[in-house]
mmCIF file of C-alpha atoms in Angstrom:
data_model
loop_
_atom_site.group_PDB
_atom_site.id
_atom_site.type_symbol
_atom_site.label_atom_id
_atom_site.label_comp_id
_atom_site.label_asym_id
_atom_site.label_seq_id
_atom_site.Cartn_x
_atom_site.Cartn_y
_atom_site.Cartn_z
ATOM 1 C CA UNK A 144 -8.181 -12.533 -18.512
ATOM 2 C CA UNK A 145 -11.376 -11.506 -17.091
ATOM 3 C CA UNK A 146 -12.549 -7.887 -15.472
ATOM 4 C CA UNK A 147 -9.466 -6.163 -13.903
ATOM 5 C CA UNK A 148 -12.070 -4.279 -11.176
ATOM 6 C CA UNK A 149 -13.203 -7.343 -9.987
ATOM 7 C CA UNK A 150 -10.030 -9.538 -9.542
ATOM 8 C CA UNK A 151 -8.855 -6.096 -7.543
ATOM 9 C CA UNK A 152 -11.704 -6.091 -5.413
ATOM 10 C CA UNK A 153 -12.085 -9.885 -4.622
ATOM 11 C CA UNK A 154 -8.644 -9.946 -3.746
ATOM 12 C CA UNK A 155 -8.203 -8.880 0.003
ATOM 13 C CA UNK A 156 -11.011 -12.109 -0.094
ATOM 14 C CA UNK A 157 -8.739 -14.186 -1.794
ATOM 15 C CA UNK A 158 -5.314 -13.175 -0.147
ATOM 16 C CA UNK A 159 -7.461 -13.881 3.426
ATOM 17 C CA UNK A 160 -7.976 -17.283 2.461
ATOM 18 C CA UNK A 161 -4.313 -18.288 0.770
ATOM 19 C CA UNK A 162 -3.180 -17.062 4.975
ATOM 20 C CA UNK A 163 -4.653 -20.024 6.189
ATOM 21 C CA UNK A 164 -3.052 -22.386 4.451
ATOM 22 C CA UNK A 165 0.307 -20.950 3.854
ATOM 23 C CA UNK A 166 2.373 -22.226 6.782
ATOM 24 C CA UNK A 167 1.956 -25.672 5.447
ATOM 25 C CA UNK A 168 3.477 -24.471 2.500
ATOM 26 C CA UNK A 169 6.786 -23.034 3.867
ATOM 27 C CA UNK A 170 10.205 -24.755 4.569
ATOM 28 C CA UNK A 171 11.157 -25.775 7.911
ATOM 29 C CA UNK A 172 13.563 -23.526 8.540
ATOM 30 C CA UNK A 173 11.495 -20.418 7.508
ATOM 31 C CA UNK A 174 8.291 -21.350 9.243
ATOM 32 C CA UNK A 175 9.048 -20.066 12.922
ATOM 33 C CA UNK A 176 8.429 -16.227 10.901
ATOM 34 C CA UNK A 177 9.145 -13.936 13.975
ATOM 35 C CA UNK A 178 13.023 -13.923 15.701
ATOM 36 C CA UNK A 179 13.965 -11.770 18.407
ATOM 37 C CA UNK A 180 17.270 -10.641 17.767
ATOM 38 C CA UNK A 181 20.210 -9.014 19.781
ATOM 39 C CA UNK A 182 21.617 -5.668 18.500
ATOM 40 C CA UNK A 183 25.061 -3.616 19.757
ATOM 41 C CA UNK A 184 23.289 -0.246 19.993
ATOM 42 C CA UNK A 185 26.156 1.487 20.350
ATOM 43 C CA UNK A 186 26.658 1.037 16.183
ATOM 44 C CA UNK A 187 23.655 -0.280 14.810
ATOM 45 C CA UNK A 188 21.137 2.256 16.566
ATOM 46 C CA UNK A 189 21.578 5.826 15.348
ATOM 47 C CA UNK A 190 18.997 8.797 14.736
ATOM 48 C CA UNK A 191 16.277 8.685 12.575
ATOM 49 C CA UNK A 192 17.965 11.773 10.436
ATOM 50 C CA UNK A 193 21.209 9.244 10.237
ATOM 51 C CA UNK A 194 19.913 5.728 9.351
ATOM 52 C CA UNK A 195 20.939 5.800 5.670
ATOM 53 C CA UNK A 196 24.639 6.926 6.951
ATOM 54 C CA UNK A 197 25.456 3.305 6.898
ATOM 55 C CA UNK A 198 23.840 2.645 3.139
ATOM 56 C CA UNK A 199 26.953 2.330 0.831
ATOM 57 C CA UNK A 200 28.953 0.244 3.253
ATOM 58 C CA UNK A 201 26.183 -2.125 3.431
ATOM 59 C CA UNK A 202 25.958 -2.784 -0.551
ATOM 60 C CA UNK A 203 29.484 -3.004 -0.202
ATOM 61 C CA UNK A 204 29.500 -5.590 2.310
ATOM 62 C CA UNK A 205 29.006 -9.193 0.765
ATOM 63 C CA UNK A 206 26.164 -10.832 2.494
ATOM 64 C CA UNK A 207 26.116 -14.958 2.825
ATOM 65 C CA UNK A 208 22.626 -15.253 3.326
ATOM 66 C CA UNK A 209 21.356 -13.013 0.654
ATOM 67 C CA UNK A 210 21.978 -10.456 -1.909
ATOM 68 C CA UNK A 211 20.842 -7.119 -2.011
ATOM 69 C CA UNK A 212 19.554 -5.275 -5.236
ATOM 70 C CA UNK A 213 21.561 -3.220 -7.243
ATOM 71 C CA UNK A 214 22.135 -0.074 -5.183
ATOM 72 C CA UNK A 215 21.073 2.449 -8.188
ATOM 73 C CA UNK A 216 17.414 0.302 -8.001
ATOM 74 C CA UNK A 217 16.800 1.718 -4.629
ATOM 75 C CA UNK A 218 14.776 4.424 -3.810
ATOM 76 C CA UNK A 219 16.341 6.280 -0.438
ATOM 77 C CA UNK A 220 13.677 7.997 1.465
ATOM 78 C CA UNK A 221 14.682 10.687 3.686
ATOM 79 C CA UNK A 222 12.315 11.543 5.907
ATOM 80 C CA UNK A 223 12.881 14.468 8.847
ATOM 81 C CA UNK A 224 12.083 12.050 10.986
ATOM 82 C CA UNK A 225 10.619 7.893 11.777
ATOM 83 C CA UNK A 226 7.992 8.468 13.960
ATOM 84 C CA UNK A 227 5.928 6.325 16.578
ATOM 85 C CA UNK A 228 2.567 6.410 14.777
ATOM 86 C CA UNK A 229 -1.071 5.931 15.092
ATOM 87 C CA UNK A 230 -3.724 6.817 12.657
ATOM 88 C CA UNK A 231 -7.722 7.139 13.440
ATOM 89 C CA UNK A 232 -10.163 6.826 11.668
ATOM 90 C CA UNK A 233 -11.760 10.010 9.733
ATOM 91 C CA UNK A 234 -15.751 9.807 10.194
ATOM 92 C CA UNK A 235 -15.254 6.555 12.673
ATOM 93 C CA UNK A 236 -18.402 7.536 14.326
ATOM 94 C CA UNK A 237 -20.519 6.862 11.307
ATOM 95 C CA UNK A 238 -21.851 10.387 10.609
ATOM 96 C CA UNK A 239 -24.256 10.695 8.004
ATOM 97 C CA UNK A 240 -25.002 13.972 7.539
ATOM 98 C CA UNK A 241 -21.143 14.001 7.145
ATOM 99 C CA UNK A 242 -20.918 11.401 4.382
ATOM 100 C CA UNK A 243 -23.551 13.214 2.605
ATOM 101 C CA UNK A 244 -21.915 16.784 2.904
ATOM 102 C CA UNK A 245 -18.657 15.359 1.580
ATOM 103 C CA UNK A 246 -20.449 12.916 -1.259
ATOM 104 C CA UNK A 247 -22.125 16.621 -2.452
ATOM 105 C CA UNK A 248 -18.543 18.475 -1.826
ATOM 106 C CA UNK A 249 -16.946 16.086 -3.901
ATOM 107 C CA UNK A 250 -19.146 16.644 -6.635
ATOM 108 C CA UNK A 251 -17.956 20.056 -6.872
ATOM 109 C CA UNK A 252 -14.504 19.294 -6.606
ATOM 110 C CA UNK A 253 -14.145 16.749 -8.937
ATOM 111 C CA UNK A 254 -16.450 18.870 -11.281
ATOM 112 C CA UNK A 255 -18.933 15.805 -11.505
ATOM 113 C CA UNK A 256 -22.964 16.792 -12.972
ATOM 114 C CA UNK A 257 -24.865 13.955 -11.271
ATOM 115 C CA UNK A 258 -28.644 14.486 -11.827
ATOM 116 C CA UNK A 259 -30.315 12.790 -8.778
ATOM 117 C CA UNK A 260 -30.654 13.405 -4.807
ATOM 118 C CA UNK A 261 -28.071 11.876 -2.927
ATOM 119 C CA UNK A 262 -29.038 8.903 -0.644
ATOM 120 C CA UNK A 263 -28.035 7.275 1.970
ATOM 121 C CA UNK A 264 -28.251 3.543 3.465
ATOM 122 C CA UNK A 265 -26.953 1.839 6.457
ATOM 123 C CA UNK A 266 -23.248 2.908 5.991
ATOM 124 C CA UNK A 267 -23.111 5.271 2.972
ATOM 125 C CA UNK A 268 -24.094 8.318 0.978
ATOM 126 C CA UNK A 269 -24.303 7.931 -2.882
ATOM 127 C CA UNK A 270 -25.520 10.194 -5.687
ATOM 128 C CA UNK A 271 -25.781 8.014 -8.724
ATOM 129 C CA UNK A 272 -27.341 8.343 -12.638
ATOM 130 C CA UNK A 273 -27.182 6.339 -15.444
ATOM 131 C CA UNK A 274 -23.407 7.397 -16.170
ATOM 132 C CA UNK A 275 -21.588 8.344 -13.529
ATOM 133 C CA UNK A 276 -21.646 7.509 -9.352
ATOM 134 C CA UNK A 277 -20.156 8.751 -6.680
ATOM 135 C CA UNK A 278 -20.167 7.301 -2.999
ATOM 136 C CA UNK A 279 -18.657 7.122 0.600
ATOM 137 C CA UNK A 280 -18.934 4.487 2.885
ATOM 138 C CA UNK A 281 -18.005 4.726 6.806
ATOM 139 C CA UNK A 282 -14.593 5.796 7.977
ATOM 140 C CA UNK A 283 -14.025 7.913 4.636
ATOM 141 C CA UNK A 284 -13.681 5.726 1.841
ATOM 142 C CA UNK A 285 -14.503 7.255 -1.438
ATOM 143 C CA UNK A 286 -15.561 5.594 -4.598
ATOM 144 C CA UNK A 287 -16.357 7.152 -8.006
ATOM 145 C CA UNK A 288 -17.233 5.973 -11.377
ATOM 146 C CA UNK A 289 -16.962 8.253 -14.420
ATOM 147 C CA UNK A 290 -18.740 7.549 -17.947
ATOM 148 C CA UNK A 291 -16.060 5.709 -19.878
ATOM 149 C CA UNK A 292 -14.847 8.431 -22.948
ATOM 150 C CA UNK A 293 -15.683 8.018 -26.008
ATOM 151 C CA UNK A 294 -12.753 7.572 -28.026
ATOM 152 C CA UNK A 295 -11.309 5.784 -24.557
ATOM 153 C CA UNK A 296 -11.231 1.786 -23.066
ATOM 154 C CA UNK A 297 -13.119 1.063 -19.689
ATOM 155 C CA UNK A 298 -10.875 -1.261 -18.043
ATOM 156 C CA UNK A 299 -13.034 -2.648 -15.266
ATOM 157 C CA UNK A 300 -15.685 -4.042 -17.969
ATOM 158 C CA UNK A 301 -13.671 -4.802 -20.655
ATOM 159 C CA UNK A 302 -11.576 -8.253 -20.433
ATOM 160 C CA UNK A 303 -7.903 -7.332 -20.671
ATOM 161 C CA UNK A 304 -5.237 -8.939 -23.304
ATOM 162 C CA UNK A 305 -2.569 -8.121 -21.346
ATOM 163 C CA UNK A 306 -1.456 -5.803 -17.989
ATOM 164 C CA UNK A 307 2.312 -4.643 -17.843
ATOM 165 C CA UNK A 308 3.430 -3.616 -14.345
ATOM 166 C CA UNK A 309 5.991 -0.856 -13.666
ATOM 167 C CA UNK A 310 7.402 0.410 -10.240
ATOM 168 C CA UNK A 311 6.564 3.799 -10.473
ATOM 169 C CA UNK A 312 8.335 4.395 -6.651
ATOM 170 C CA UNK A 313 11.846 3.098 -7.643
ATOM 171 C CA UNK A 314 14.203 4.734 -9.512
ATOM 172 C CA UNK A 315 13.706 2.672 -12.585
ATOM 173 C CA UNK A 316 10.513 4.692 -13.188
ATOM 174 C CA UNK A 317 12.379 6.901 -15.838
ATOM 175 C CA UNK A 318 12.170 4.683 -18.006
ATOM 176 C CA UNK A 319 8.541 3.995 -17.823
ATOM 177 C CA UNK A 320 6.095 4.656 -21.233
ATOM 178 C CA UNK A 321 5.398 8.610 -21.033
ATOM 179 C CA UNK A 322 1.542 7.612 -21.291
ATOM 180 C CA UNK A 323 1.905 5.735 -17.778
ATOM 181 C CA UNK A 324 3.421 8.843 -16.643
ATOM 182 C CA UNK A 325 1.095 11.389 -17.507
ATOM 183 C CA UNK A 326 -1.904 8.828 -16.101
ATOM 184 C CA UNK A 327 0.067 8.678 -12.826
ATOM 185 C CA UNK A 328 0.250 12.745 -12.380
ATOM 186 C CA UNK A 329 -3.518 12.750 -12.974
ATOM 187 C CA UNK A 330 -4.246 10.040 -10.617
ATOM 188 C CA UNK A 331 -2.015 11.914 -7.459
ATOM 189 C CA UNK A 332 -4.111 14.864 -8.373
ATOM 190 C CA UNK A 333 -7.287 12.989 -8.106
ATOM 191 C CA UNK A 334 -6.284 11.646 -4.907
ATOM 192 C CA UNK A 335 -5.170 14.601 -2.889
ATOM 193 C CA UNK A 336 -8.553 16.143 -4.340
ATOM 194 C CA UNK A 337 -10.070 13.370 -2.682
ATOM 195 C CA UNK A 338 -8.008 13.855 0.299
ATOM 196 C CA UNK A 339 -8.695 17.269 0.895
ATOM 197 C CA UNK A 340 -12.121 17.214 0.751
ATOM 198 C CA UNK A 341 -12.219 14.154 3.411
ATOM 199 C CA UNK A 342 -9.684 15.863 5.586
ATOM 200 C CA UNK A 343 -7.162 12.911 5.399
ATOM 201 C CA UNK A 344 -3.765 13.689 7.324
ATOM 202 C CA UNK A 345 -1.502 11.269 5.544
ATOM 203 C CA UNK A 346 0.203 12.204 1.545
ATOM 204 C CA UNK A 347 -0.478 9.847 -1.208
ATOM 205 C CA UNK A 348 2.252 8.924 -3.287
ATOM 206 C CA UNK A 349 2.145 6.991 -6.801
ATOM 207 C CA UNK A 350 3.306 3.412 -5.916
ATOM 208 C CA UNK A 351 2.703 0.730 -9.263
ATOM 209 C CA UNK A 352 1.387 1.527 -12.667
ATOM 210 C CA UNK A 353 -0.575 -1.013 -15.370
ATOM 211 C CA UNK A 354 -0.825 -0.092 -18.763
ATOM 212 C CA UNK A 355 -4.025 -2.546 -19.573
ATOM 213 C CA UNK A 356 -4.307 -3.619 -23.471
ATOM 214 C CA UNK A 357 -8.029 -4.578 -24.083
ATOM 215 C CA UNK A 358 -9.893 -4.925 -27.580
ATOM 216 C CA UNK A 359 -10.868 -0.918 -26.810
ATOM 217 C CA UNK A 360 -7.308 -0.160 -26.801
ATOM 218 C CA UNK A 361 -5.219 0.880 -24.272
ATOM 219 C CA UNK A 362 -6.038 2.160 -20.117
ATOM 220 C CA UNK A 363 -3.864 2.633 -17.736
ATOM 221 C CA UNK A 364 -3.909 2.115 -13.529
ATOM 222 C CA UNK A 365 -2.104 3.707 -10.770
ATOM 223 C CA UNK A 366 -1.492 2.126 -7.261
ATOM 224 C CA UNK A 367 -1.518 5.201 -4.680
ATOM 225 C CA UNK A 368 0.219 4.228 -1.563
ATOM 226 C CA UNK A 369 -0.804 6.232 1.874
ATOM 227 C CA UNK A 370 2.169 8.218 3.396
ATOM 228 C CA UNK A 371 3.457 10.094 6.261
ATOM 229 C CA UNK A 372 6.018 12.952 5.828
ATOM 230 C CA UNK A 373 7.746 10.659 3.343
ATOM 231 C CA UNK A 374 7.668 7.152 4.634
ATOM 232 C CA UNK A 375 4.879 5.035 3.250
ATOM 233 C CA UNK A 376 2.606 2.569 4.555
ATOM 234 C CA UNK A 377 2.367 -1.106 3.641
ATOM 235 C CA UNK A 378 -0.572 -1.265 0.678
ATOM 236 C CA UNK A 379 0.735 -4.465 -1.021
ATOM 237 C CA UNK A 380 -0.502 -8.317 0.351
ATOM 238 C CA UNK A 381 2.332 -11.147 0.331
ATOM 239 C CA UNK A 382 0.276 -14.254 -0.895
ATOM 240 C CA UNK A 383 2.518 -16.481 1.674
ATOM 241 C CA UNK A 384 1.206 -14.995 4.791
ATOM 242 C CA UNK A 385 0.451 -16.631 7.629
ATOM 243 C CA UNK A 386 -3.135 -16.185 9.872
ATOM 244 C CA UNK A 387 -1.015 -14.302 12.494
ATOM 245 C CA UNK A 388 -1.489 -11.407 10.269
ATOM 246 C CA UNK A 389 -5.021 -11.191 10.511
ATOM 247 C CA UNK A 390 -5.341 -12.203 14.341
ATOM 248 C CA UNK A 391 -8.560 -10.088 15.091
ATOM 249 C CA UNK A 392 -7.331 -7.286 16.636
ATOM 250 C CA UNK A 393 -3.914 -6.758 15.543
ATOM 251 C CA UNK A 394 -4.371 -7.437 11.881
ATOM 252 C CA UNK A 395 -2.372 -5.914 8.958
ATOM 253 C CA UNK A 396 -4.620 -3.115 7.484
ATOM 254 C CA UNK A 397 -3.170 -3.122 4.063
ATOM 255 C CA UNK A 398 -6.158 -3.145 2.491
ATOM 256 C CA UNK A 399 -6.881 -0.119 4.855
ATOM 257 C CA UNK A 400 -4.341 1.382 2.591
ATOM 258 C CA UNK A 401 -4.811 0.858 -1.092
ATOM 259 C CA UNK A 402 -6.347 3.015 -3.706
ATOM 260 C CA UNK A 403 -6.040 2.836 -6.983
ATOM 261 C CA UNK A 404 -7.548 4.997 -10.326
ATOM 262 C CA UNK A 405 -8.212 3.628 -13.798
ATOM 263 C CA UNK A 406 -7.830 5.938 -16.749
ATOM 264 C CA UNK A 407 -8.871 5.540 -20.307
ATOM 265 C CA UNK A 408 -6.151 6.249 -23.211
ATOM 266 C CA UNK A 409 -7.019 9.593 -23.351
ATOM 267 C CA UNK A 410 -6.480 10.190 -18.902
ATOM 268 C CA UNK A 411 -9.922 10.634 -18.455
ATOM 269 C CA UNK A 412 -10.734 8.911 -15.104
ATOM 270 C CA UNK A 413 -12.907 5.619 -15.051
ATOM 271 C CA UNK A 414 -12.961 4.492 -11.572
ATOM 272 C CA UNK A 415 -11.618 5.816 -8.805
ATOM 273 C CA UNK A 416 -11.622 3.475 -5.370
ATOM 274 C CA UNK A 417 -10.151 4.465 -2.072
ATOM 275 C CA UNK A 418 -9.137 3.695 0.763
ATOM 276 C CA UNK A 419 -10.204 4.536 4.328
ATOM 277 C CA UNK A 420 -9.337 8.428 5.001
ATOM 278 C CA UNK A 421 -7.085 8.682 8.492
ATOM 279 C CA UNK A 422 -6.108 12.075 10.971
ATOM 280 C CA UNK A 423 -3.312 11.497 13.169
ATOM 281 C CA UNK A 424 -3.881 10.079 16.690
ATOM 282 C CA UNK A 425 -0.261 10.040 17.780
ATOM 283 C CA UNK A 426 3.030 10.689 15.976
ATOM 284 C CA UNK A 427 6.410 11.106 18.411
ATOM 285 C CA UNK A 428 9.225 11.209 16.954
ATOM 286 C CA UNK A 429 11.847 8.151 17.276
ATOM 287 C CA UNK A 430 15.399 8.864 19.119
ATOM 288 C CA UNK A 431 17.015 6.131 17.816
ATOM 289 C CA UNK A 432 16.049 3.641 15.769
ATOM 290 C CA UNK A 433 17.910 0.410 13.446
ATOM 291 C CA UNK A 434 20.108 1.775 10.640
ATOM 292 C CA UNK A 435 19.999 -0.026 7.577
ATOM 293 C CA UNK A 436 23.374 -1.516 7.707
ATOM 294 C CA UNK A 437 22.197 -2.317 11.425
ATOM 295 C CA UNK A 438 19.267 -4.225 9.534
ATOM 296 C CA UNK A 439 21.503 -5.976 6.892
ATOM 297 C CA UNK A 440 23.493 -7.573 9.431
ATOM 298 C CA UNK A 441 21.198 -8.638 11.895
ATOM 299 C CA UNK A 442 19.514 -10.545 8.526
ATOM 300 C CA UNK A 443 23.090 -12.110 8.211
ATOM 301 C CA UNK A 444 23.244 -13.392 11.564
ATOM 302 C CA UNK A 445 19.727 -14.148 11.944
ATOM 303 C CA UNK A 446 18.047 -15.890 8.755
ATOM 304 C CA UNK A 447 18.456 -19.858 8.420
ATOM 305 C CA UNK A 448 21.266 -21.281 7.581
ATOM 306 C CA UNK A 449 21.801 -22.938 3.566
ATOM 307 C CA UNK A 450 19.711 -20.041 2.674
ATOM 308 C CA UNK A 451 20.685 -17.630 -0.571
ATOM 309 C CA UNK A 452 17.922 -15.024 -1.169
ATOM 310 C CA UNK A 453 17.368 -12.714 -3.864
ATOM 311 C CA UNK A 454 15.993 -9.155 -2.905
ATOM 312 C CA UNK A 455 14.189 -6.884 -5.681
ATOM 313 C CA UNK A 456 14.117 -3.946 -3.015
ATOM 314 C CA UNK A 457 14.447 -2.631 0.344
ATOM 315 C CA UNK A 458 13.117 0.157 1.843
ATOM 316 C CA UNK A 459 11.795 1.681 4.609
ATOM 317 C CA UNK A 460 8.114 1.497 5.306
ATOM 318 C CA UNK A 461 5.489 1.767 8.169
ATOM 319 C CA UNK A 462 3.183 -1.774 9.051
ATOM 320 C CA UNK A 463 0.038 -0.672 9.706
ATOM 321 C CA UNK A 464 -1.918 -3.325 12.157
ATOM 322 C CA UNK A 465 -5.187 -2.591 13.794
ATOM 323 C CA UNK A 466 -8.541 -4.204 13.583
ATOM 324 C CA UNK A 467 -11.367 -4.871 11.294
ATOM 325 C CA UNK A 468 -14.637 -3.830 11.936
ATOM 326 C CA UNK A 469 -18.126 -4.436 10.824
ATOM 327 C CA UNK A 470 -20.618 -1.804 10.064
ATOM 328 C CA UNK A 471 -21.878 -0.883 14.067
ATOM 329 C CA UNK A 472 -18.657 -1.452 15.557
ATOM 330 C CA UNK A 473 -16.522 1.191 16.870
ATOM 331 C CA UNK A 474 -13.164 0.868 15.443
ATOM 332 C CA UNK A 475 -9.528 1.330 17.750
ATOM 333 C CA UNK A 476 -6.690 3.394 15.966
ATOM 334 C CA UNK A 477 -4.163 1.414 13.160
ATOM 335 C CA UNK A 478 -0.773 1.546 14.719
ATOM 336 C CA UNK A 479 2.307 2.144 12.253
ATOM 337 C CA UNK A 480 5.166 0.652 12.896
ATOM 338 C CA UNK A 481 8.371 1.572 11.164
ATOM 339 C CA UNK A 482 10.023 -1.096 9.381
ATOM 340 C CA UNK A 483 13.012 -2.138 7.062
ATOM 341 C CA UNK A 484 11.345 -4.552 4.112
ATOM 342 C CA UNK A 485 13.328 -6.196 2.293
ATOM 343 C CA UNK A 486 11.108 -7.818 -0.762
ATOM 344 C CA UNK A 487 10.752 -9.874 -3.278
ATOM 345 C CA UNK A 488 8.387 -8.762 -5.939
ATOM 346 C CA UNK A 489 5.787 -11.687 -6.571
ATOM 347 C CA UNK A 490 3.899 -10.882 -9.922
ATOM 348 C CA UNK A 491 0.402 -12.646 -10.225
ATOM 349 C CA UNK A 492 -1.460 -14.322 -13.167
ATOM 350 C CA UNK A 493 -3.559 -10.905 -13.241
ATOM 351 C CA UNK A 494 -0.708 -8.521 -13.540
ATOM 352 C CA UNK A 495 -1.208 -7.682 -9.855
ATOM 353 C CA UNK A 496 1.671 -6.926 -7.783
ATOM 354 C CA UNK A 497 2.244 -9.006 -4.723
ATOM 355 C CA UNK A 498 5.053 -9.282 -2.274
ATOM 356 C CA UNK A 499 6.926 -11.921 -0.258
ATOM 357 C CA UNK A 500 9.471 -9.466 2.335
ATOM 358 C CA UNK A 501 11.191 -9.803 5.286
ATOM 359 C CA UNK A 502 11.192 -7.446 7.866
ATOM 360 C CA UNK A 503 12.981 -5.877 10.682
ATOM 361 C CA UNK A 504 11.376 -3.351 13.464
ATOM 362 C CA UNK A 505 13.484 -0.225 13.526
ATOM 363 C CA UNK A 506 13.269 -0.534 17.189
ATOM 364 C CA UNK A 507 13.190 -3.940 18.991
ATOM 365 C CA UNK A 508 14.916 -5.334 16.107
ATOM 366 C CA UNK A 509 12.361 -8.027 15.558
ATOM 367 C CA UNK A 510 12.411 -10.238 12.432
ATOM 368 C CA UNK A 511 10.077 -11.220 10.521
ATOM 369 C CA UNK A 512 10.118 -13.566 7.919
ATOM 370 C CA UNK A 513 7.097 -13.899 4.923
ATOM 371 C CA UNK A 514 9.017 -15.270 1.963
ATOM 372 C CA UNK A 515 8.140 -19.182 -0.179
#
């Protein structure tokens, strides 16, 4: 298996161009993807502090059309509230004389000695030596690289034996190697001390963890996942979607929304690479919204017929969808919509951790269906 770093970066690349060709791939009776869907409001819609009232009775409740995970694999997030959300850009304007104030903040936060000036081209501000570099490109997004320890494993160089994947968000996470623990504490500390600096307005919580094997020994990396007041936002790709979610100007910004941190055995950071840093544009609270019994059963009566899925988790999470930008452009704000997924986990070749989900909009009700 060849460089970890790279198969992570080339793979918003990748991902765009398995979109294109994945509707020819899906069955019939999936393919149509989005379904309107009728809802009796008067049970299914409740408030956003009562949508999980309905929880047990819907893992009680044998579905036709699929089967739910095992309630104790669940993680319930209770939020106070599901909001109507939009997030802009931090630094959208381009600033550089802000990139290069935060690149030399940074430095001081993270506790970094980098002996050079810092520079800056088109759309970023770096300081960089022969060991360690440190950098911020438009709209916020950090990148570091530390000298790899001595006694530790540099797992973007070296070519990894093998990369186990644990879900550090569900509840099986207990059970999870103490080392991949300890690495995952260090990396949420790195990231809010990135966060801080950059004056991001959204919480980052620890989402997947890798313990890499390599012929240095052993590294570990943790997914971060972007949230807000408890709900997170969509940072993992479904390799079966279709090009309507990356329609220029409403395209899923997941990769808007990853970050991730490599540490050697030892939890000394190796790489650190972010994602775009966000304030809050808009956030109202949401009256009533989908429960997620409401959700279950719309699924039932919805989804194709002579169908029998297998869920490996539900939960409640925000789509981001906005639009990508090149450097020059002026960039609109991501709107969040809350969601119920319900996934499939899709493990790739690389140890990666891909999804196929459907979905249902907390407020219109709208399915969505991404699944082989």
């Amino acid at each position: 298996m060849k460089s970890i770093k790279k198969a992570k970066i080339l793979l918003p690349v990748l991902l765009a161009a398995v979109v294109l060709s994945a509707c020819e791939n899906t069955p019939d009776n999936i393919r149509s993807n989005k379904h309107s869907a009728e809802v009796d409001s008067g049970e299914a819609y409740v408030s956003s502090e009562n949508i999980y009232d309905s929880f047990d009775a819907a893992f009680e409740k044998e579905y036709a059309k699929f089967k739910l995970p095992e309630k104790s694999a669940v993680s319930i997030c209770k939020s106070d509230g599901v909001y109507d959300l939009e997030l802009a850009y931090i630094n959208a304007e381009n600033d550089m004389d802000w990139l290069s104030s935060k690149v030399e903040e940074l430095q001081s936060a993270l506790d970094i000695k980098i002996d050079s000036k810092i520079e800056t081209v088109e759309d970023q501000a770096q300081l960089q030596d022969e060991h360690n570099k440190l950098k911020i490109t438009r709209f916020a997004q950090p990148y570091c690289c530390w000298e790899a320890s001595e006694n530790g494993v540099n797992t973007a160089d070296a070519d990894a034996d093998n990369m186990e994947l644990f879900y550090l968000d569900r509840p099986t996470s207990e059970n999870a190697d103490s080392g991949l623990l300890s690495a995952a504490d260090k990396a949420k500390t790195l990231a809010d001390t990135f966060s801080n600096v950059l004056g991001e307005e959204l919480d980052n919580v620890v989402s997947d963890g890798y313990i890499i094997t390599t012929d240095s020994g052993i590294g570990y990396e943790i997914e971060i996942q972007k949230a807000y007041k408890g709900i997170g936002i969509q940072n993992v790709f479904s390799t079966n979607a279709d090009d309507t979610l990356f329609v220029k100007g409403n395209a899923l910004m997941t990769y808007s929304m990853q970050t991730y941190t490599d540490l050697d055995a030892n939890f000394g950071p190796e790489y650190y690479i972010g994602c775009n840093a966000f304030k809050v544009a808009k956030a109202e609270k949401i009256d009533k919204m989908l429960s997620f019994k409401g959700a279950c059963d719309l699924l039932e009566e919805n989804l194709a017929d002579k169908i029998d899925i297998q869920f490996d988790d539900v939960k409640l999470m925000y789509e981001p969808r906005g639009e990508s930008t090149e450097v020059g452009e002026s960039a609109d704000n991501i709107c969040c919509t809350p969601k119920w997924y319900f996934i499939i986990d899709d493990k790739q070749p690389t140890g990666l951790h891909a999804i196929n989900y459907v979905t249902v909009d907390c407020v219109t009700g709208e399915i969505y269906v991404l699944i082989p």
